[in-house]
Amino acid sequence: MLVESVDFFRLDANRKLDPSHRSEFGQFMTPPPTARLMASMFQAKGDELTLLDAGAGVGSLLAAFISEISARSDKPRTIEVTAYEIDPTMIGYLRRTFDHCLTACQSNGIAAKLDLIEGDFIEEGISQLRQEMFVPVNRFNCAILNPPYKKINSASGTRSSLREIGIETSNLYTAFLSVVLKLLEPGGELVAITPRSFCNGPYFKPFRKLLLETMALNRIHIFESRQSTFKDDDVLQENVIFYAIKGEVKRENVTITSSSGPDDQFVELRELPYENLVNPKDPEYFIHIVSDEIGASVAEQIGRLYWSLEAHDVEVSTGRVVDFRADEFLCPMSAPGTVPLIYPRNFENGFVVWPKLGSKKSENIADLPETRELLVPKGTYVVVKRFSAKEEARRVVAAVYDPNRIGADQVGFENHINYFHRRGAGLPPLLALGLTAFLNSTLVDLYFRQFSGHTQVNAADLRNLKYPSRSQLEALGSMVSDVFPPQEILDGYVQEAIKLEDATGLPDPVQAKKRIDEALNILKVLGLPREQLNERSALTLLSLLELTPDSKWSKAKDPLMGITPMMNFFHTHYGKRYAPNSRETVRRQTVHQFLAANLVTINPDHPERPTNSPNAVYRIEAGLLQLLKTFGTRRWKSSLATYLSTSETLKEKYAQAVEKIIKEFCERFAPGGILIYLGDTDEKVAHFEIAALEELGVVIETHGKMPDVIVYAKNKNWLILVEAVTSHGPVNPKRRSELKEMFAHSTAGLVFVTAFLDRHAMVKYLGDISWETEVWVADAPSHLIHFDGERFLGPYESEDKRIDKNR
């Protein structure tokens, strides 16, 4: 319970911290699932461990590390921890975390020494490294950190001090990492969670060089969702966890893992040749994180392009007009002596549209001697947004500036635009069209995401990209002409013009991405909750339809499919290989929801087969199959409307089930009960009385595995845990064990209840339900079904308490 106890410090600190204060210090504290995942990556095999936790916060990572090491059979003799923290609010919590960690070490026979340094880690580290010629530096064999995320001003004292010890960086998180790298001893292990932004771009090149020349990357973990890692803190950066060893010879392969979130057991696994992660010939040291074989196919296709912009006699620059600096020269409308000023909002369907109706900003700039150097001459340019909006499907968004559509002798490009040119002038029109089409392709988008974890597109990224030949680009340009086609057709043009064939044996990666996206959109309109709108669910739907990337929806089938064959389908046709222990996650986190939403049926070939049988099979529901065959046709919208009008979505079922539990079950079987927790399909928590649980001795680590409803019957001192079989599954033996462990310290007795909307739904799960639990069915609300045990509707004491009573 060490990690769980410390997490209450994190939650309490989050409530107390002022948002502006957190922004100033770049504080985003690590939730338990992420901390546990990070701690599990360490080998830490020595007898004497020395751990550095730079920017420790409340000590979440420290607690996870101690918990992980203490649980191992091969424990160290000693652990010496040095933790840095600058924020006085955090230090109070951190001292309490130290006490918990010391107790855990003592109970496991480990001698521990914990040293808290109240100060700036960067200043302290720089001071030590400056003096290492005269005084030995305190070195560490383990380091774990979640560094603060904040830019460093180029003129700041911190930036100057870092330069003195050979560190050039523009962000606090890479500054922390750089100092840590220098403080690690040879063979020292580092596990860190950071934004993915360091993997590319000119600002982080010095850090990448230092990291890759100092450390051997052994494992990288990425998350599908931007919001999953720090979901309590509204952090939207794309984060990675990496594990590296100092001075170790680079391994032949590096392990890439990925999951939808830190507590997701559905982990995708891939061994990647090290040179595919970091090309040894790349002067920019870009890090390409390819988590699956579809990604490998993308990298292989782009890798066969070898033309650089320089070879095409093309350059790319950032727009020269910084509007707030040139404010005195901006004009709201076209007038004599002004020229167009192009912003990202002027991009429309592959071309620049100017003026833009409804624009609130000035779209003209005065043509004066003072602005002459900010303008470029009349010509055809390719322009790319430097920052794409979150709702845009592509990271790279390009358009053609066609001077024939905009009558002006000069033009200004605002600073949020990169523009392609030839020695400061325009490009040949056909080349510009082909270049824009290539940049707007799904293939380029997929490739760009392999090394860029943010929505910024730097000019250096575009320079580093390889391009088709001049003739291929011009052929592509001739296909596009005056109108850019829909994405699917454009991707087909790119494939035809470049004539790239996949050498990995997998279907076209662009088609695979398209099918997965289509399946996700279908699940969304069918009303699946946000928790199920992920790649796992999309692949499950595609496997149940036997729909390969090159199949049409009209060819969808309805084979009988078990969980293992589904996972084999993911790998064979979509290049997604998941860890073998992920089978239960597919069943519990996706297939159960498909069953509850009546998207699939279970064991139609043998209805008497138990639902928990390893031989259980599933089939897509017949009405849904007919609907999905119309996807992409004119009949889709009307067919979908008819289908939805005759069926409830899973969200609606969940809301109905929870309402009946509160109004019907609780009023009958827990009158006067206190509602402590109420889940929600999207936001996950609709009501949560944390203090009430604390009073009962319960410390909850994460909301993700909570039952749907928790009610405290005060008059009987019962804590009633209810699972509604529309969110996950019933209280089966595994789930009962999980809940029992989660609420192990409850001073109230535990009662486990599975709630069904009707008896028909219950029949599907009879073989799953655990003994010593209760079943309630909403269409017979005054009755309970008791599954064995020595009493009806009541808690069962633990085995230890029973033994004590019988003595």
Coordinates of C-alpha atoms in Angstrom, one line a residue, residues 323 341-348 351-353 356-364 385 414 417:
D323 CA 2.5 40.1 -36.5
L341 CA -0.3 38.7 -45.4
I342 CA -1.0 35.0 -45.3
Y343 CA -1.8 33.2 -42.0
P344 CA -2.5 29.5 -41.4
R345 CA -6.3 30.3 -41.4
N346 CA -5.9 31.1 -45.1
F347 CA -5.3 27.4 -45.9
E348 CA -8.4 25.8 -47.6
F351 CA -4.7 26.2 -51.6
V352 CA -4.3 29.6 -50.0
V353 CA -7.5 31.5 -50.0
K356 CA -10.6 35.1 -45.9
L357 CA -14.2 36.0 -45.2
G358 CA -15.0 36.6 -41.6
S359 CA -11.4 37.0 -40.6
K360 CA -10.9 39.3 -37.5
K361 CA -7.2 39.8 -38.1
S362 CA -5.5 42.1 -40.5
E363 CA -4.7 40.3 -43.7
N364 CA -2.6 43.0 -45.4
K385 CA 1.4 25.2 -41.0
E414 CA 3.3 35.1 -41.1
I417 CA 4.0 29.3 -41.6

